[in-house]
Short mmCIF file of C-alpha atoms in Angstrom, two decimals:
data_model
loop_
_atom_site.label_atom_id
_atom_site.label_comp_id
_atom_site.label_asym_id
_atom_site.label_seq_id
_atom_site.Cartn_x
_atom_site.Cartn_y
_atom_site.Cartn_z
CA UNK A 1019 -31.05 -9.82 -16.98
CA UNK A 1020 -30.47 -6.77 -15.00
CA UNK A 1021 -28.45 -7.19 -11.74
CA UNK A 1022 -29.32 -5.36 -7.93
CA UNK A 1023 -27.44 -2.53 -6.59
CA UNK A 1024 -26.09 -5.10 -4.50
CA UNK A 1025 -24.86 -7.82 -6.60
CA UNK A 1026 -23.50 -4.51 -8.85
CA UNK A 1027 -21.68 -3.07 -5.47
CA UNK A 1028 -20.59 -6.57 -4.72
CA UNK A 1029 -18.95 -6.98 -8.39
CA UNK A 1030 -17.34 -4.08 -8.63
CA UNK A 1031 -15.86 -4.58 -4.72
CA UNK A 1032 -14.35 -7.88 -6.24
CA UNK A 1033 -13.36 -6.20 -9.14
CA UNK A 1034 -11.03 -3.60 -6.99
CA UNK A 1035 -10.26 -6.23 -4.77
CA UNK A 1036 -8.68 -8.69 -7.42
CA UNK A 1037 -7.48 -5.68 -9.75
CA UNK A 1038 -5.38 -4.06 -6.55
CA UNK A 1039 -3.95 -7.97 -6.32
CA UNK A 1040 -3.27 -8.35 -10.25
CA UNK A 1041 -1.98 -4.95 -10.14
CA UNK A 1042 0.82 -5.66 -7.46
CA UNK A 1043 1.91 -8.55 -8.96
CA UNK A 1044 2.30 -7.65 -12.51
CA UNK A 1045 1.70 -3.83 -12.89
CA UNK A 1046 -1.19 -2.33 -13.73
CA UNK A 1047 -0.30 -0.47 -17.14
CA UNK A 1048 0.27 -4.18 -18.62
CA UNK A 1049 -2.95 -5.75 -16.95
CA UNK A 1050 -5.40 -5.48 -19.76
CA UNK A 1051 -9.57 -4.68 -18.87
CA UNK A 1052 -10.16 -8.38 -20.45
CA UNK A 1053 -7.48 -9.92 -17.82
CA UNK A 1054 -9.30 -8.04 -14.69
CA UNK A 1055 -13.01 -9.45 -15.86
CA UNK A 1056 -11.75 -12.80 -16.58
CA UNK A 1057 -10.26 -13.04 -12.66
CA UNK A 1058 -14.41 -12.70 -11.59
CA UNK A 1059 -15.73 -14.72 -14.56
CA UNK A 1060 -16.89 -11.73 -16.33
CA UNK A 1061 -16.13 -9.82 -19.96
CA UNK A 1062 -14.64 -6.95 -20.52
CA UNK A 1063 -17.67 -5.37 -22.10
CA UNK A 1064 -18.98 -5.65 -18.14
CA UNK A 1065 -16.40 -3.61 -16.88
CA UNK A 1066 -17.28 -0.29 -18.10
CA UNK A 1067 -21.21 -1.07 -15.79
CA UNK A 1068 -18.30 -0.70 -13.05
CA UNK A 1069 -16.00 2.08 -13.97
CA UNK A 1070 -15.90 5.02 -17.32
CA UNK A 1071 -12.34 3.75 -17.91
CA UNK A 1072 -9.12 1.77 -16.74
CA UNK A 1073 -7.98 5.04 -15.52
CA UNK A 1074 -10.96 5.83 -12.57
CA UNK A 1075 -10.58 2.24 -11.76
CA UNK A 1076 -7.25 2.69 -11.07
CA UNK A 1077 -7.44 6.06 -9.35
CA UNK A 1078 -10.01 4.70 -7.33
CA UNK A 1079 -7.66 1.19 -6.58
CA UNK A 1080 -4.91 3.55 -5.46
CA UNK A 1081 -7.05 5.36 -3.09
CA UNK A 1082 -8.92 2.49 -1.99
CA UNK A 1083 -5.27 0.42 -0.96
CA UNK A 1084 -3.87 3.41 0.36
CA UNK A 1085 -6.92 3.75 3.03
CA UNK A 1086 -6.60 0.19 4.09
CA UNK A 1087 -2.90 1.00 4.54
CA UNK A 1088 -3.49 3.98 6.62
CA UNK A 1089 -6.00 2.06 8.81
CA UNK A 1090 -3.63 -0.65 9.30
CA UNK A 1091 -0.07 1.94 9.94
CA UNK A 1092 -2.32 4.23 11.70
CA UNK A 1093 -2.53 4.35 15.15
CA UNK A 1094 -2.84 7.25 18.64
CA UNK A 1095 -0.29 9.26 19.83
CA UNK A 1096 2.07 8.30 22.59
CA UNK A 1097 3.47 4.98 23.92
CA UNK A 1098 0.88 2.45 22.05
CA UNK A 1099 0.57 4.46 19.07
CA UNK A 1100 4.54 3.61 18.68
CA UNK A 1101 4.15 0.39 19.90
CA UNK A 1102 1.68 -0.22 17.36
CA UNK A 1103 3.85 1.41 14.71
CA UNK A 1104 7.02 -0.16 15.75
CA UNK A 1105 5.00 -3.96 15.15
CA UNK A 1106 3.45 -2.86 11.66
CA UNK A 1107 6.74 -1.49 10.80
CA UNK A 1108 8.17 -4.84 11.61
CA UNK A 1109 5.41 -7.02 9.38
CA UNK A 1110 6.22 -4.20 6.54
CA UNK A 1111 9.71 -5.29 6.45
CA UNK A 1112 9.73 -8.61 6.61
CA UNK A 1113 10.52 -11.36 4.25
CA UNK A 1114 6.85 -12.27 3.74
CA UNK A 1115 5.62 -8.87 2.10
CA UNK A 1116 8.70 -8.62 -0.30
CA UNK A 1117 7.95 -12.33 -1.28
CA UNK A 1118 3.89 -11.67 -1.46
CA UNK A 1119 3.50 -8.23 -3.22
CA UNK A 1120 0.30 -9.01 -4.19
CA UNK A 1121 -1.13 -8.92 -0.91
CA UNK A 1122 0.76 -5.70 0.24
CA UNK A 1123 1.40 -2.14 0.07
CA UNK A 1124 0.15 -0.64 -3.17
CA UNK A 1125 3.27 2.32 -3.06
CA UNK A 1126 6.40 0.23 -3.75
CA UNK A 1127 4.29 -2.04 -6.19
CA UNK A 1128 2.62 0.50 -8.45
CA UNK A 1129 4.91 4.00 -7.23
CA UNK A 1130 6.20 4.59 -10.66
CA UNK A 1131 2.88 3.76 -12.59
CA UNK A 1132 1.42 6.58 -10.06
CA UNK A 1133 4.02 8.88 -10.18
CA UNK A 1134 2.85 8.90 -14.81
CA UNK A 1135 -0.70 8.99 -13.92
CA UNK A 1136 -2.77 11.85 -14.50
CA UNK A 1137 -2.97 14.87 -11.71
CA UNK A 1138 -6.18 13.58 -10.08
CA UNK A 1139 -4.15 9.95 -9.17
CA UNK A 1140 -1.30 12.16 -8.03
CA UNK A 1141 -3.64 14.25 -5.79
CA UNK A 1142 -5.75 11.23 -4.31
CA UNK A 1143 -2.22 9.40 -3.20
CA UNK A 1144 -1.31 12.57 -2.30
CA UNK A 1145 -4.09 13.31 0.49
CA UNK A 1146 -3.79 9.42 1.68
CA UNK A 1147 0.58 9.83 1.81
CA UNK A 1148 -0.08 13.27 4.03
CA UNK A 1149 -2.58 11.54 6.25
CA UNK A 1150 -0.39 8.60 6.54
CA UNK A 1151 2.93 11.10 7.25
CA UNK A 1152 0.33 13.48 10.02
CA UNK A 1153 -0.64 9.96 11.48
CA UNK A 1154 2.80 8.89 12.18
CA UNK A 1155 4.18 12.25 12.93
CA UNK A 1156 1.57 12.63 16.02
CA UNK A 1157 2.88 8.98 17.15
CA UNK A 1158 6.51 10.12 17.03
CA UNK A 1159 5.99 13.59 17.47
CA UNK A 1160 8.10 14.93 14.61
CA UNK A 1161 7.02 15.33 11.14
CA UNK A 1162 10.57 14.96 9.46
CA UNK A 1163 10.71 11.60 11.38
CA UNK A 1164 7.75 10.35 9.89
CA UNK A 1165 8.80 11.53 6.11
CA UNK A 1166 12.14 9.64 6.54
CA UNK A 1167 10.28 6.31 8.14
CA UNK A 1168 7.98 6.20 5.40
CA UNK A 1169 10.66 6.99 2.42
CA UNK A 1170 12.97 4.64 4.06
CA UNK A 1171 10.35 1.97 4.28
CA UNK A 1172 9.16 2.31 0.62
CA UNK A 1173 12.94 2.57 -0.27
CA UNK A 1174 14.26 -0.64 1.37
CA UNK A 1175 11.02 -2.82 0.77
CA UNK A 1176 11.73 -1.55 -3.07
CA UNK A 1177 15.31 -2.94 -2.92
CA UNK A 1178 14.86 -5.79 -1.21
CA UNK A 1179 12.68 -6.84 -3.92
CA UNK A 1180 15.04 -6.06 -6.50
CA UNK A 1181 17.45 -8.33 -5.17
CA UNK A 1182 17.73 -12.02 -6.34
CA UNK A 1183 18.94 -14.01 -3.38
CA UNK A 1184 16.76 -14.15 0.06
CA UNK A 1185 20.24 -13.64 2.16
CA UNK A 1186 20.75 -9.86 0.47
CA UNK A 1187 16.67 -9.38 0.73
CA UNK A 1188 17.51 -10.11 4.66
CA UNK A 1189 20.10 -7.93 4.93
CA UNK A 1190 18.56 -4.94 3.07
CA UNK A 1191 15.57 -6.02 5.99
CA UNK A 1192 18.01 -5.94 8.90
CA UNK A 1193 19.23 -2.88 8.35
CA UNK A 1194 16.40 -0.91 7.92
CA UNK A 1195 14.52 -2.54 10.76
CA UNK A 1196 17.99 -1.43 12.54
CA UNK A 1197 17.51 2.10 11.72
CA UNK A 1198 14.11 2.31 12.99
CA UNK A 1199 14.24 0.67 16.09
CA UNK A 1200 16.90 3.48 17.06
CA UNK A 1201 14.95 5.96 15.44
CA UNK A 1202 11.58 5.07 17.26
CA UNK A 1203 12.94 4.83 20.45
CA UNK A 1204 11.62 7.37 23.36
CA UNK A 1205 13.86 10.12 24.05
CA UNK A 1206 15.86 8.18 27.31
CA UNK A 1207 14.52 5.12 26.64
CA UNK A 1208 16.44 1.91 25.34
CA UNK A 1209 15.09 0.81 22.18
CA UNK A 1210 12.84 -1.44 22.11
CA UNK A 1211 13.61 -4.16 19.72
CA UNK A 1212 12.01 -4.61 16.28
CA UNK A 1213 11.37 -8.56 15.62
#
């Protein structure tokens, strides 16, 4: 029985959807084609309708989380751009995405898988990391600003879940969201206080 274009675009938008989640969770090197059918009910034999080989699908995963990322840390320049910034900052360090990597950013999940993948991955995370960076550099007006935000974000969600008690998570937390909120603040301004 052959399918619609729409029930095909609809499969293969679970199919990123749930492989992005398995991905996060487990790593996607490990997560074999059968495992990422079997989430949607499906065999592997299916997948390749979707995708030439575990490789585009994940090159297209990468790119695909990396845009929802940017629309959700994006934002305009000046005072609500940063305000904006300062609150998804906030949710970005917080207890709940170190706990729930699944549901969060792709980078600190899947970095090192991305950083072994072939050129073409590299380049595609490359064009949504420099939009990200231009984005935030516009908000804060500086570009070396935005680099260290985003590398210290990456760095201390990282850590955070490498440790094994929730008090040392916290703290790793704390005193990022500590940095920033003296980093972010407007020249003269006090800072305005990261939850």
């Amino acid at each position: 029985m052959r399918y619609s274009a729409e029930h095909k675009a609809e499969t293969r938008e679970r199919l990123l959807a749930n492989s992005g989640a398995i991905a996060k969770q487990h790593g996607f090197a490990v997560t074999g084609v059968d495992a990422l059918m079997k989430t949607l009910g499906l065999t592997g034999a299916a997948f390749y309708s979707h995708f030439p080989s575990k490789d585009a699908l994940f090159a297209e995963l990468i790119e695909r989380e990396l845009r929802n990322s940017l629309s959700r840390l994006g934002g305009e320049p000046g005072d609500a751009g940063r305000d904006k910034l300062q609150r998804c900052l906030a949710a970005y360090l917080s207890l709940a995405h170190v706990e729930q990597p699944d549901r969060g950013c792709v980078l600190p999940a899947l970095g090192a898988e991305i950083a072994r993948a072939d050129e073409s991955v590299r380049q595609r995370t490359e064009q949504q990391i420099l939009q990200l960076q231009t984005t935030w550099a516009e908000i804060i007006g500086d570009p070396q600003v935005a680099w260290t935000i985003l590398a210290q974000c990456l760095g201390s969600l990282l850590l955070a879940r490498m440790m094994a008690s929730q008090e040392s998570r916290q703290q790793v937390l704390g005193a990022s969201l500590d940095m920033l909120e003296h980093t972010l603040k407007p020249v003269g301004q006090a800072p305005i206080p990261l939850p």
